[in-house]
Amino acid sequence: MAAIQSLSSQCFYSSSLLHSSPAKISVKFTISCCSFAPSPVTVVNGNVEKRLPDRNEIRLGLPSKGRMASDTLDLLRDCQLSVKQVNPRQYVAQIPQLPNLEVWFQRPKDVVRKLVSGDLDLGIVGLDTVTEYGQGNEDLMLVHDALEFGDCRLSLAIPKYGIFENINSLKELAQMPQWTPERPLRVATGFTYMAPKFMMENGLQHVTFSTADGALEAAPAMGIADAIVDLVSSGTTLRENNLKEIEGGIILESQAVLVASRKSLVQREGVLHITHEMLERLEAHLRAMGQFTVTANMRGSSAEEVAERILSQTSLSGLQGPTISPVFCKHDGRVQADYYAIVICVPKKALYKSVQQLRAIGGSGVLVSPLTYIFEEETPRWRQLLSKLGL
Ligand SMILES: Nc1ncnc2c1ncn2[C@@H]1O[C@H](COP(=O)(O)OP(=O)(O)OP(=O)(O)O)[C@@H](O)[C@H]1O
Ligand SMILES: O=P(O)(O)OC[C@H]1O[C@H](OP(=O)(O)OP(=O)(O)O)[C@H](O)[C@@H]1O
Ligand SMILES: [Mg+2]
């Protein structure tokens, strides 16, 4: 059994982790203040009714602040789903393209809590937040699991110095003789669900947890903790605080996701339809983001001959082979195709190589343009969602 104590709290704040199996971890907090006798308090975040709250509008929750907020709005704008917010302190907004949808700006963790309570139908937040605050709730469904922003990982980190100098893996950390029931490994984290679950699943036996709202990287140097579990993206904060990640210590790789309430998808009219449209646009946009359209002119005797030359080059095969159109000119009163215009999509990373290959086979006048959308015949994630819903 592990204990969680707030590192900086006026109120004494104690908790015990009660778990019979790793999948069922519940954290029970008792709040006791000064001379008052401890009394159990029930605090809920949102609706407590078991049935779906009665309303006609469909609600999408977006981060109201923090590092996810502007990237979320930028992504929606790039999908032609701009959010019209009159001023930043107004917490409700609209997406004119999606009538009957209300956008509600909330703290990321509250987006997840309100999806669970049925007060929101859809949300965009980090996977770390969904996992931490969703706590395995089966009503939460990942509609799009890779929105390609907000990348980070939840990781265990330990000091580079002292008794940890030669410890480089979770296994080595677990085997250190220092950790006993009397002197457990002290871990500071804001992730009070995922961190204990991970430690338990990985067989770390003598561990206690403390929690704080930020600047966790200071805890080891302050002597408050031996290790921390926190989000890492560039790794700068860890480095600057003389901490290191260890092999096997990544708890979760995270990025922004589109998440929905299963109940809403199945029971609330219009949610499935809006989810489909959002998913189509997101997938088509994200697919397009990695590609350029390249057009070029190519001399040749026929479209087939030009196609053969293009397909002989590995970087030029395009999504479904090249599009080749004859460019007609009039010579001595006769209309004939002297050269061909070709259109291909190439991965952004392979652009220069593709241009070189085009030139090598006689391409000229190469134009490169960004792509807005690539719509496939079917959205793969939509199929998966329907099958998970049993539809
Ligand atoms: N380096 C990072 N550190 C923290 N979060 C990151 C990082 N990189 C990406 N993220 C993503 O951003 C989200 C956190 O954003 P932010 O810190 O602004 O909000 P918050 O932690 O919920 O709010 P607050 O810190 O005010 O409680 C994370 O849940 C994660 O998905
Ligand atoms: O690997 P890095 O790029 O250095 O990013 C990681 C840091 O960023 C976050 O802190 P945040 O900026 O949200 O401040 P906080 O302490 O208030 O959470 C996170 O909690 C880490 O401390
Ligand atoms: Mg933060």
Short mmCIF file of C-alpha atoms and ligand atoms in Angstrom, two decimals:
data_model
loop_
_atom_site.label_atom_id
_atom_site.label_comp_id
_atom_site.label_asym_id
_atom_site.label_seq_id
_atom_site.Cartn_x
_atom_site.Cartn_y
_atom_site.Cartn_z
CA MET A 1 0.00 0.00 0.00
CA ALA A 2 1.40 3.40 -0.92
CA ALA A 3 0.75 6.85 0.43
CA ILE A 4 0.32 10.13 -1.45
CA GLN A 5 1.13 13.37 0.29
CA SER A 6 0.90 16.83 -1.14
CA LEU A 7 4.31 18.49 -1.23
CA SER A 8 2.93 21.93 -0.64
CA SER A 9 -0.47 22.04 0.88
CA GLN A 10 -1.89 24.02 3.75
CA CYS A 11 -4.53 21.42 4.35
CA PHE A 12 -3.22 18.09 5.43
CA TYR A 13 -3.97 15.81 2.55
CA SER A 14 -3.48 12.15 2.92
CA SER A 15 -4.51 9.30 0.79
CA SER A 16 -4.12 5.63 0.43
CA LEU A 17 -4.06 3.62 -2.73
CA LEU A 18 -6.40 0.73 -2.50
CA HIS A 19 -5.88 -1.87 -5.12
CA SER A 20 -6.73 -5.47 -5.43
CA SER A 21 -5.53 -5.82 -9.01
CA PRO A 22 -3.46 -3.51 -11.26
CA ALA A 23 -6.45 -2.83 -13.44
CA LYS A 24 -8.52 -1.56 -10.55
CA ILE A 25 -6.69 1.16 -8.73
CA SER A 26 -8.70 3.57 -6.69
CA VAL A 27 -7.26 6.47 -4.80
CA LYS A 28 -9.18 7.45 -1.72
CA PHE A 29 -8.59 10.95 -0.39
CA THR A 30 -9.53 12.05 3.08
CA ILE A 31 -9.34 15.78 3.61
CA SER A 32 -8.95 16.93 7.19
CA CYS A 33 -8.54 20.54 8.21
CA CYS A 34 -7.14 21.84 11.51
CA SER A 35 -9.46 21.12 14.40
CA PHE A 36 -12.38 19.77 12.36
CA ALA A 37 -13.03 16.10 12.62
CA PRO A 38 -12.32 14.33 9.32
CA SER A 39 -15.50 13.87 7.36
CA PRO A 40 -15.88 11.94 4.12
CA VAL A 41 -16.59 14.33 1.27
CA THR A 42 -18.04 13.36 -2.07
CA VAL A 43 -16.87 15.65 -4.84
CA VAL A 44 -18.09 15.15 -8.37
CA ASN A 45 -17.02 16.87 -11.55
CA GLY A 46 -20.11 17.26 -13.67
CA ASN A 47 -23.26 15.28 -13.97
CA VAL A 48 -23.88 12.34 -11.67
CA GLU A 49 -26.96 11.02 -13.45
CA LYS A 50 -26.47 7.59 -14.94
CA ARG A 51 -28.48 8.39 -18.06
CA LEU A 52 -27.34 10.73 -20.85
CA PRO A 53 -28.01 14.39 -19.93
CA ASP A 54 -30.97 15.77 -21.83
CA ARG A 55 -29.89 18.32 -24.44
CA ASN A 56 -30.07 18.81 -28.18
CA GLU A 57 -26.69 20.34 -28.90
CA ILE A 58 -23.60 18.24 -29.41
CA ARG A 59 -20.65 19.34 -27.32
CA LEU A 60 -16.96 19.32 -28.15
CA GLY A 61 -14.51 20.09 -25.33
CA LEU A 62 -11.25 21.85 -26.19
CA PRO A 63 -8.35 22.91 -23.94
CA SER A 64 -9.05 26.39 -22.58
CA LYS A 65 -5.43 27.18 -21.84
CA GLY A 66 -1.95 25.80 -21.76
CA ARG A 67 0.27 24.44 -24.47
CA MET A 68 -2.45 22.41 -26.19
CA ALA A 69 -4.91 25.28 -26.64
CA SER A 70 -3.58 27.16 -29.64
CA ASP A 71 -2.33 24.07 -31.49
CA THR A 72 -5.82 22.57 -31.21
CA LEU A 73 -7.42 25.67 -32.73
CA ASP A 74 -4.75 25.78 -35.45
CA LEU A 75 -5.39 22.15 -36.40
CA LEU A 76 -9.15 22.72 -36.61
CA ARG A 77 -8.61 25.84 -38.70
CA ASP A 78 -6.37 23.89 -41.07
CA CYS A 79 -9.23 21.41 -41.46
CA GLN A 80 -11.56 24.30 -42.36
CA LEU A 81 -13.25 23.91 -38.98
CA SER A 82 -12.34 27.32 -37.53
CA VAL A 83 -13.68 27.97 -34.05
CA LYS A 84 -15.45 31.30 -33.69
CA GLN A 85 -14.77 32.56 -30.20
CA VAL A 86 -15.84 36.12 -29.48
CA ASN A 87 -13.22 36.64 -26.77
CA PRO A 88 -10.76 34.36 -24.98
CA ARG A 89 -12.62 34.50 -21.67
CA GLN A 90 -15.82 33.25 -23.24
CA TYR A 91 -15.94 29.52 -22.68
CA VAL A 92 -18.50 28.59 -25.33
CA ALA A 93 -17.97 28.98 -29.06
CA GLN A 94 -19.15 27.69 -32.42
CA ILE A 95 -17.72 26.05 -35.50
CA PRO A 96 -19.90 27.50 -38.28
CA GLN A 97 -19.13 24.50 -40.54
CA LEU A 98 -20.69 22.18 -37.97
CA PRO A 99 -24.10 23.48 -36.99
CA ASN A 100 -25.59 22.08 -33.79
CA LEU A 101 -22.12 21.70 -32.33
CA GLU A 102 -21.12 23.71 -29.26
CA VAL A 103 -17.44 24.11 -28.42
CA TRP A 104 -16.72 24.32 -24.70
CA PHE A 105 -13.30 25.45 -23.50
CA GLN A 106 -12.21 23.56 -20.42
CA ARG A 107 -8.99 22.59 -18.64
CA PRO A 108 -7.75 19.38 -20.35
CA LYS A 109 -8.43 17.20 -17.31
CA ASP A 110 -11.96 18.58 -17.09
CA VAL A 111 -12.57 17.73 -20.74
CA VAL A 112 -11.94 14.09 -19.83
CA ARG A 113 -13.99 14.22 -16.63
CA LYS A 114 -16.90 15.81 -18.47
CA LEU A 115 -16.76 13.21 -21.23
CA VAL A 116 -17.09 10.57 -18.54
CA SER A 117 -19.96 12.41 -16.83
CA GLY A 118 -21.76 12.88 -20.16
CA ASP A 119 -21.50 16.70 -20.13
CA LEU A 120 -19.33 16.60 -23.26
CA ASP A 121 -19.61 14.27 -26.25
CA LEU A 122 -16.25 14.80 -27.95
CA GLY A 123 -12.92 16.27 -26.89
CA ILE A 124 -9.39 16.99 -28.04
CA VAL A 125 -6.70 16.56 -25.37
CA GLY A 126 -3.41 14.72 -24.80
CA LEU A 127 -3.48 10.94 -24.52
CA ASP A 128 -1.74 11.32 -21.13
CA THR A 129 -4.72 13.29 -19.82
CA VAL A 130 -7.22 10.77 -21.21
CA THR A 131 -5.33 7.89 -19.58
CA GLU A 132 -4.76 9.63 -16.26
CA TYR A 133 -8.24 11.04 -15.75
CA GLY A 134 -10.17 8.42 -17.70
CA GLN A 135 -8.63 5.67 -15.55
CA GLY A 136 -9.55 2.94 -17.98
CA ASN A 137 -13.20 4.01 -18.24
CA GLU A 138 -14.66 2.00 -21.11
CA ASP A 139 -16.96 4.82 -22.15
CA LEU A 140 -13.97 6.77 -23.51
CA MET A 141 -13.23 5.94 -27.12
CA LEU A 142 -10.20 7.12 -29.05
CA VAL A 143 -11.56 8.31 -32.38
CA HIS A 144 -8.22 9.64 -33.69
CA ASP A 145 -5.15 8.57 -31.76
CA ALA A 146 -2.48 10.65 -33.52
CA LEU A 147 -3.30 14.30 -34.18
CA GLU A 148 0.41 15.03 -34.55
CA PHE A 149 0.86 17.74 -31.94
CA GLY A 150 1.44 17.86 -28.18
CA ASP A 151 4.04 15.10 -28.45
CA CYS A 152 5.55 14.12 -25.14
CA ARG A 153 6.12 11.07 -22.97
CA LEU A 154 5.31 10.28 -19.38
CA SER A 155 8.56 9.07 -17.96
CA LEU A 156 10.22 8.01 -14.74
CA ALA A 157 13.38 9.99 -14.04
CA ILE A 158 16.06 9.66 -11.39
CA PRO A 159 19.10 11.74 -10.41
CA LYS A 160 22.31 11.33 -12.38
CA TYR A 161 24.34 11.55 -9.19
CA GLY A 162 24.82 9.78 -5.85
CA ILE A 163 23.41 6.27 -5.43
CA PHE A 164 21.77 6.51 -8.87
CA GLU A 165 24.98 7.21 -10.76
CA ASN A 166 25.22 3.69 -12.20
CA ILE A 167 21.49 2.96 -12.39
CA ASN A 168 20.31 3.03 -15.99
CA SER A 169 17.24 0.81 -16.14
CA LEU A 170 14.00 0.19 -14.30
CA LYS A 171 15.25 -3.28 -13.47
CA GLU A 172 18.38 -1.91 -11.85
CA LEU A 173 16.29 0.61 -9.93
CA ALA A 174 13.97 -2.11 -8.66
CA GLN A 175 16.92 -4.24 -7.56
CA MET A 176 18.60 -1.53 -5.48
CA PRO A 177 18.96 -2.77 -1.91
CA GLN A 178 18.12 0.67 -0.53
CA TRP A 179 14.33 0.29 -0.88
CA THR A 180 12.69 -1.34 2.11
CA PRO A 181 9.28 -1.07 3.77
CA GLU A 182 10.80 1.38 6.23
CA ARG A 183 12.66 3.36 3.56
CA PRO A 184 10.73 3.05 0.30
CA LEU A 185 11.58 4.67 -3.03
CA ARG A 186 9.91 8.09 -2.90
CA VAL A 187 8.35 9.19 -6.18
CA ALA A 188 6.95 12.68 -6.82
CA THR A 189 4.31 12.89 -9.53
CA GLY A 190 1.19 14.67 -10.70
CA PHE A 191 0.08 11.38 -12.29
CA THR A 192 -1.33 9.72 -9.21
CA TYR A 193 -3.21 7.07 -11.19
CA MET A 194 -0.70 6.07 -13.86
CA ALA A 195 2.50 6.25 -11.81
CA PRO A 196 1.47 3.81 -9.03
CA LYS A 197 -0.12 1.50 -11.60
CA PHE A 198 3.10 1.43 -13.63
CA MET A 199 5.33 0.83 -10.60
CA MET A 200 3.13 -1.98 -9.42
CA GLU A 201 2.89 -3.60 -12.84
CA ASN A 202 6.67 -3.49 -13.07
CA GLY A 203 7.24 -5.15 -9.73
CA LEU A 204 8.66 -2.21 -7.79
CA GLN A 205 7.74 -3.18 -4.29
CA HIS A 206 8.60 -0.53 -1.77
CA VAL A 207 7.41 2.76 -3.23
CA THR A 208 5.61 5.83 -1.89
CA PHE A 209 4.23 8.70 -3.88
CA SER A 210 3.93 12.40 -3.22
CA THR A 211 2.23 14.89 -5.43
CA ALA A 212 2.61 18.53 -6.44
CA ASP A 213 1.22 20.74 -9.19
CA GLY A 214 4.42 21.67 -10.98
CA ALA A 215 8.21 21.99 -10.93
CA LEU A 216 8.47 18.35 -9.89
CA GLU A 217 12.01 18.19 -11.19
CA ALA A 218 13.09 20.10 -8.09
CA ALA A 219 11.88 17.39 -5.70
CA PRO A 220 14.99 15.12 -5.76
CA ALA A 221 17.44 18.00 -5.24
CA MET A 222 15.24 19.30 -2.42
CA GLY A 223 15.42 15.91 -0.74
CA ILE A 224 11.66 15.41 -1.02
CA ALA A 225 11.77 12.50 -3.49
CA ASP A 226 14.20 9.99 -4.99
CA ALA A 227 12.55 9.92 -8.41
CA ILE A 228 9.87 11.71 -10.38
CA VAL A 229 7.23 10.70 -12.92
CA ASP A 230 6.46 13.61 -15.22
CA LEU A 231 5.98 14.62 -18.83
CA VAL A 232 9.08 15.07 -20.94
CA SER A 233 9.28 16.51 -24.42
CA SER A 234 12.63 18.13 -25.23
CA GLY A 235 14.26 16.73 -22.08
CA THR A 236 15.66 20.16 -21.18
CA THR A 237 13.98 20.39 -17.78
CA LEU A 238 15.35 17.00 -16.75
CA ARG A 239 18.83 17.88 -17.96
CA GLU A 240 18.84 21.24 -16.25
CA ASN A 241 17.90 19.54 -12.99
CA ASN A 242 20.50 16.77 -13.21
CA LEU A 243 17.95 14.04 -13.78
CA LYS A 244 17.94 11.21 -16.33
CA GLU A 245 15.43 8.86 -17.89
CA ILE A 246 16.13 5.15 -17.66
CA GLU A 247 15.57 2.13 -19.88
CA GLY A 248 12.06 0.77 -19.41
CA GLY A 249 10.99 3.95 -17.64
CA ILE A 250 8.64 5.34 -20.31
CA ILE A 251 5.11 4.94 -19.04
CA LEU A 252 3.26 6.41 -22.00
CA GLU A 253 4.00 8.04 -25.35
CA SER A 254 1.49 10.82 -25.77
CA GLN A 255 0.16 13.21 -28.38
CA ALA A 256 -3.12 14.99 -28.95
CA VAL A 257 -6.11 12.73 -29.62
CA LEU A 258 -9.78 13.07 -30.51
CA VAL A 259 -11.78 11.23 -27.90
CA ALA A 260 -15.51 10.57 -27.63
CA SER A 261 -17.99 9.19 -25.18
CA ARG A 262 -19.23 5.81 -26.35
CA LYS A 263 -22.66 6.54 -24.88
CA SER A 264 -22.90 9.78 -26.82
CA LEU A 265 -21.79 8.13 -30.06
CA VAL A 266 -24.39 5.45 -29.75
CA GLN A 267 -27.27 7.28 -28.12
CA ARG A 268 -27.10 11.00 -28.86
CA GLU A 269 -28.54 11.97 -32.21
CA GLY A 270 -26.05 13.54 -34.60
CA VAL A 271 -22.86 12.72 -32.65
CA LEU A 272 -21.85 9.89 -34.94
CA HIS A 273 -22.44 12.08 -38.00
CA ILE A 274 -20.33 14.97 -36.68
CA THR A 275 -17.62 12.56 -35.54
CA HIS A 276 -17.48 11.13 -39.05
CA GLU A 277 -17.08 14.55 -40.61
CA MET A 278 -14.41 15.63 -38.13
CA LEU A 279 -12.54 12.37 -38.55
CA GLU A 280 -12.64 12.57 -42.35
CA ARG A 281 -11.29 16.09 -42.33
CA LEU A 282 -8.63 15.35 -39.72
CA GLU A 283 -7.39 12.23 -41.46
CA ALA A 284 -7.41 13.85 -44.88
CA HIS A 285 -5.59 16.92 -43.58
CA LEU A 286 -3.00 15.02 -41.55
CA ARG A 287 -2.29 12.73 -44.48
CA ALA A 288 -1.85 15.76 -46.73
CA MET A 289 0.44 17.52 -44.26
CA GLY A 290 3.21 15.02 -44.94
CA GLN A 291 3.05 15.42 -48.74
CA PHE A 292 3.62 17.93 -51.52
CA THR A 293 2.03 17.94 -54.94
CA VAL A 294 4.70 18.07 -57.60
CA THR A 295 3.95 18.94 -61.21
CA ALA A 296 6.51 18.85 -63.98
CA ASN A 297 6.82 18.72 -67.73
CA MET A 298 8.37 15.78 -69.45
CA ARG A 299 9.22 15.17 -73.07
CA GLY A 300 8.15 11.80 -74.38
CA SER A 301 6.70 9.80 -77.21
CA SER A 302 3.59 8.63 -75.33
CA ALA A 303 1.96 8.79 -71.91
CA GLU A 304 2.92 5.13 -71.33
CA GLU A 305 6.56 5.76 -72.14
CA VAL A 306 6.65 8.75 -69.74
CA ALA A 307 4.89 6.66 -67.05
CA GLU A 308 7.49 3.94 -67.40
CA ARG A 309 10.30 6.40 -66.92
CA ILE A 310 8.63 7.85 -63.81
CA LEU A 311 7.81 4.49 -62.26
CA SER A 312 11.42 3.39 -62.69
CA GLN A 313 12.32 5.92 -59.97
CA THR A 314 11.63 4.86 -56.38
CA SER A 315 10.76 8.33 -55.05
CA LEU A 316 8.25 9.15 -57.80
CA SER A 317 5.62 6.47 -57.62
CA GLY A 318 3.02 8.79 -55.99
CA LEU A 319 -0.05 7.67 -54.07
CA GLN A 320 -1.54 5.68 -56.93
CA GLY A 321 0.93 6.08 -59.74
CA PRO A 322 1.48 9.33 -61.65
CA THR A 323 -1.23 11.33 -63.39
CA ILE A 324 0.01 12.11 -66.89
CA SER A 325 -1.69 14.51 -69.29
CA PRO A 326 -0.59 15.34 -72.80
CA VAL A 327 0.20 19.00 -73.43
CA PHE A 328 -0.89 19.75 -76.99
CA CYS A 329 0.90 22.13 -79.32
CA LYS A 330 0.33 23.07 -82.95
CA HIS A 331 3.20 22.41 -85.33
CA ASP A 332 2.85 23.11 -89.04
CA GLY A 333 -0.91 23.12 -88.70
CA ARG A 334 -0.90 19.77 -86.87
CA VAL A 335 -1.96 19.34 -83.24
CA GLN A 336 0.32 16.98 -81.38
CA ALA A 337 1.52 16.15 -77.88
CA ASP A 338 5.21 17.04 -77.61
CA TYR A 339 5.44 16.69 -73.92
CA TYR A 340 3.42 15.61 -70.94
CA ALA A 341 2.42 17.26 -67.68
CA ILE A 342 2.82 14.94 -64.77
CA VAL A 343 1.33 15.30 -61.28
CA ILE A 344 2.54 13.26 -58.34
CA CYS A 345 2.39 13.46 -54.55
CA VAL A 346 5.70 13.05 -52.78
CA PRO A 347 6.49 12.81 -49.07
CA LYS A 348 7.85 16.12 -47.80
CA LYS A 349 10.92 14.36 -46.48
CA ALA A 350 11.71 12.97 -49.93
CA LEU A 351 11.11 16.20 -51.84
CA TYR A 352 14.64 17.02 -52.86
CA LYS A 353 15.42 13.44 -53.82
CA SER A 354 12.24 13.37 -55.91
CA VAL A 355 13.16 16.58 -57.72
CA GLN A 356 16.61 15.16 -58.47
CA GLN A 357 15.06 11.95 -59.83
CA LEU A 358 12.59 13.93 -61.94
CA ARG A 359 15.40 15.95 -63.48
CA ALA A 360 17.43 12.80 -64.08
CA ILE A 361 14.65 11.40 -66.30
CA GLY A 362 14.12 14.63 -68.21
CA GLY A 363 11.64 16.55 -66.04
CA SER A 364 11.59 20.34 -66.26
CA GLY A 365 9.54 23.23 -64.89
CA VAL A 366 9.01 21.46 -61.57
CA LEU A 367 6.29 23.13 -59.44
CA VAL A 368 5.83 22.18 -55.80
CA SER A 369 2.63 23.07 -53.92
CA PRO A 370 1.26 22.24 -50.48
CA LEU A 371 -1.71 19.92 -50.18
CA THR A 372 -4.79 20.65 -48.12
CA TYR A 373 -6.49 17.29 -48.00
CA ILE A 374 -5.98 13.76 -49.26
CA PHE A 375 -9.31 11.96 -49.03
CA GLU A 376 -9.00 8.21 -49.39
CA GLU A 377 -11.93 6.09 -50.47
CA GLU A 378 -12.60 5.27 -46.87
CA THR A 379 -11.32 6.58 -43.54
CA PRO A 380 -9.62 3.60 -41.87
CA ARG A 381 -10.24 4.92 -38.37
CA TRP A 382 -13.95 5.26 -39.09
CA ARG A 383 -14.21 1.54 -39.89
CA GLN A 384 -12.38 0.73 -36.68
CA LEU A 385 -14.64 2.99 -34.65
CA LEU A 386 -17.80 1.47 -36.07
CA SER A 387 -16.56 -2.01 -35.38
CA LYS A 388 -15.60 -1.10 -31.79
CA LEU A 389 -19.11 0.28 -31.37
CA GLY A 390 -20.54 -2.91 -32.80
CA LEU A 391 -22.19 -0.98 -35.66
N1 LIG B 1 6.70 19.23 -22.29
C1 LIG B 1 5.44 19.05 -21.98
N2 LIG B 1 5.08 19.16 -20.71
C2 LIG B 1 3.80 19.03 -20.35
N3 LIG B 1 2.81 18.75 -21.21
C3 LIG B 1 3.12 18.61 -22.49
C4 LIG B 1 4.44 18.76 -22.93
N4 LIG B 1 4.45 18.60 -24.24
C5 LIG B 1 3.19 18.34 -24.60
N5 LIG B 1 2.36 18.35 -23.53
C6 LIG B 1 0.91 18.12 -23.58
O1 LIG B 1 0.27 19.27 -23.05
C7 LIG B 1 -0.60 18.92 -21.98
C8 LIG B 1 -0.43 19.83 -20.80
O2 LIG B 1 -0.63 21.10 -21.13
P1 LIG B 1 -0.56 22.15 -19.96
O3 LIG B 1 0.63 21.93 -19.07
O4 LIG B 1 -0.58 23.43 -20.62
O5 LIG B 1 -1.91 21.90 -19.23
P2 LIG B 1 -2.19 21.28 -17.82
O6 LIG B 1 -0.95 20.63 -17.29
O7 LIG B 1 -3.40 20.45 -17.92
O8 LIG B 1 -2.54 22.55 -17.04
P3 LIG B 1 -1.85 23.02 -15.73
O9 LIG B 1 -0.35 22.76 -15.87
O10 LIG B 1 -2.18 24.46 -15.66
O11 LIG B 1 -2.51 22.17 -14.68
C9 LIG B 1 -0.18 17.58 -21.50
O12 LIG B 1 -1.27 16.87 -20.96
C10 LIG B 1 0.45 16.94 -22.71
O13 LIG B 1 -0.52 16.22 -23.40
O1 LIG B 2 11.13 18.09 -21.61
P1 LIG B 2 10.77 19.55 -21.58
O2 LIG B 2 10.61 20.12 -22.95
O3 LIG B 2 11.74 20.34 -20.76
O4 LIG B 2 9.31 19.69 -20.92
C1 LIG B 2 8.99 19.06 -19.69
C2 LIG B 2 8.47 20.02 -18.68
O5 LIG B 2 7.33 20.71 -19.18
C3 LIG B 2 6.24 20.53 -18.28
O6 LIG B 2 6.20 21.51 -17.34
P2 LIG B 2 5.33 22.84 -17.58
O7 LIG B 2 6.07 23.72 -18.52
O8 LIG B 2 3.92 22.49 -17.94
O9 LIG B 2 5.39 23.49 -16.18
P3 LIG B 2 4.70 22.96 -14.84
O10 LIG B 2 5.86 22.67 -13.96
O11 LIG B 2 3.87 24.08 -14.40
O12 LIG B 2 3.89 21.75 -15.19
C4 LIG B 2 6.54 19.20 -17.61
O13 LIG B 2 5.86 19.12 -16.37
C5 LIG B 2 8.03 19.24 -17.46
O14 LIG B 2 8.41 19.92 -16.31
MG MG B 3 1.65 21.71 -17.02
#
